[in-house]
């Protein structure tokens, strides 16, 4: 079976570690591609290709500022990922709640001994 294109959705786009690194840097605000490339130790064309993929799936927006193009995070594109992870968050919260109850029961039993 053929692998889905990385531009098909946010899940495929963020599967690439360097794209996740770009998103993490953009949380602090808009940046030109040259800054992102330098920060991540990659070529400007490589960073541009990653930004194109992120832009196509709606995770990054771009605007012109003079001669520069500034890239910024568009977190709305992460909504499907957030919603999918929500089920796992509930699982872990319930697991931690059960663990906390168990620990509290152990402490109570030790105090009674």
Tab-separated table of C-alpha atoms in Angstrom:
chain	number	residue	atom	x	y	z
A	1	UNK	CA	0.000	0.000	0.000
A	2	UNK	CA	1.307	3.452	-0.881
A	3	UNK	CA	2.235	5.809	1.909
A	4	UNK	CA	0.059	8.908	2.245
A	5	UNK	CA	1.600	12.143	1.067
A	6	UNK	CA	3.047	14.286	3.830
A	7	UNK	CA	0.881	17.137	2.634
A	8	UNK	CA	-2.393	15.285	3.161
A	9	UNK	CA	-3.015	16.182	6.801
A	10	UNK	CA	-1.505	17.482	10.014
A	11	UNK	CA	-0.707	13.977	11.298
A	12	UNK	CA	1.530	13.196	8.341
A	13	UNK	CA	3.087	16.649	8.367
A	14	UNK	CA	4.112	16.491	12.038
A	15	UNK	CA	5.453	12.961	11.669
A	16	UNK	CA	8.699	14.596	10.507
A	17	UNK	CA	10.806	15.650	13.547
A	18	UNK	CA	12.226	18.736	11.824
A	19	UNK	CA	8.712	20.003	11.129
A	20	UNK	CA	7.823	19.564	14.793
A	21	UNK	CA	10.971	21.546	15.639
A	22	UNK	CA	9.852	24.333	13.292
A	23	UNK	CA	6.428	24.447	14.947
A	24	UNK	CA	8.066	24.591	18.372
A	25	UNK	CA	10.195	27.569	17.296
A	26	UNK	CA	7.189	29.348	15.821
A	27	UNK	CA	5.338	29.174	19.141
A	28	UNK	CA	7.473	32.156	20.195
A	29	UNK	CA	6.328	34.225	17.205
A	30	UNK	CA	6.870	34.861	13.532
A	31	UNK	CA	10.272	34.239	12.003
A	32	UNK	CA	11.855	34.364	8.557
A	33	UNK	CA	12.971	31.130	6.963
A	34	UNK	CA	16.638	32.089	7.315
A	35	UNK	CA	16.311	32.283	11.120
A	36	UNK	CA	14.533	28.944	11.273
A	37	UNK	CA	17.128	27.276	9.051
A	38	UNK	CA	20.021	28.650	11.089
A	39	UNK	CA	18.419	27.684	14.416
A	40	UNK	CA	17.792	24.124	13.213
A	41	UNK	CA	21.102	23.692	11.391
A	42	UNK	CA	19.548	23.052	8.007
A	43	UNK	CA	19.778	24.698	4.616
A	44	UNK	CA	17.381	27.472	3.694
A	45	UNK	CA	15.908	25.395	0.821
A	46	UNK	CA	15.368	22.484	3.238
A	47	UNK	CA	13.599	24.715	5.730
A	48	UNK	CA	11.505	26.206	2.918
A	49	UNK	CA	10.347	22.752	1.829
A	50	UNK	CA	9.270	21.900	5.374
A	51	UNK	CA	7.478	25.251	5.692
A	52	UNK	CA	5.650	24.624	2.414
A	53	UNK	CA	4.324	21.296	3.726
A	54	UNK	CA	3.293	22.889	7.029
A	55	UNK	CA	1.598	25.743	5.191
A	56	UNK	CA	-0.290	23.382	2.864
A	57	UNK	CA	-1.846	21.516	5.799
A	58	UNK	CA	-2.754	24.735	7.606
A	59	UNK	CA	-0.201	24.637	10.429
A	60	UNK	CA	1.805	27.665	9.315
A	61	UNK	CA	0.815	30.994	7.799
A	62	UNK	CA	3.055	33.361	5.898
A	63	UNK	CA	2.960	37.112	5.409
A	64	UNK	CA	5.153	39.546	3.594
A	65	UNK	CA	7.083	42.114	5.595
A	66	UNK	CA	9.142	44.221	3.246
A	67	UNK	CA	11.541	41.909	1.440
A	68	UNK	CA	11.051	39.117	3.972
A	69	UNK	CA	8.410	36.471	4.305
A	70	UNK	CA	7.557	35.827	7.941
A	71	UNK	CA	6.218	32.454	8.988
A	72	UNK	CA	3.949	32.038	11.967
A	73	UNK	CA	2.190	29.221	13.741
A	74	UNK	CA	-1.469	28.622	12.905
A	75	UNK	CA	-2.399	26.292	15.749
A	76	UNK	CA	-5.950	25.848	14.438
A	77	UNK	CA	-4.504	23.245	12.095
A	78	UNK	CA	-3.519	21.162	15.126
A	79	UNK	CA	-7.154	20.751	16.225
A	80	UNK	CA	-7.517	17.234	14.726
A	81	UNK	CA	-4.331	16.140	16.512
A	82	UNK	CA	-5.493	17.688	19.782
A	83	UNK	CA	-8.890	16.015	19.524
A	84	UNK	CA	-7.336	12.639	18.768
A	85	UNK	CA	-4.905	12.964	21.674
A	86	UNK	CA	-7.771	13.892	23.987
A	87	UNK	CA	-8.777	10.241	24.275
A	88	UNK	CA	-5.291	9.336	25.419
A	89	UNK	CA	-5.238	12.230	27.868
A	90	UNK	CA	-8.400	10.899	29.474
A	91	UNK	CA	-6.836	7.426	29.650
A	92	UNK	CA	-3.702	8.737	31.381
A	93	UNK	CA	-5.663	10.975	33.749
A	94	UNK	CA	-7.820	8.035	34.809
A	95	UNK	CA	-4.713	5.868	35.235
A	96	UNK	CA	-3.010	8.494	37.373
A	97	UNK	CA	-6.176	8.956	39.422
A	98	UNK	CA	-6.252	5.204	40.122
A	99	UNK	CA	-2.556	5.256	41.028
A	100	UNK	CA	-3.116	8.205	43.370
A	101	UNK	CA	-5.982	6.373	45.067
A	102	UNK	CA	-3.784	3.299	45.489
A	103	UNK	CA	-0.928	5.351	46.982
A	104	UNK	CA	-3.329	7.097	49.364
A	105	UNK	CA	-4.722	3.703	50.438
A	106	UNK	CA	-1.172	2.454	51.107
A	107	UNK	CA	-0.363	5.535	53.179
A	108	UNK	CA	-3.576	5.099	55.144
A	109	UNK	CA	-2.803	1.426	55.822
A	110	UNK	CA	0.717	2.267	57.020
A	111	UNK	CA	-0.601	4.909	59.373
A	112	UNK	CA	-3.063	2.403	60.824
A	113	UNK	CA	-0.299	-0.162	61.488
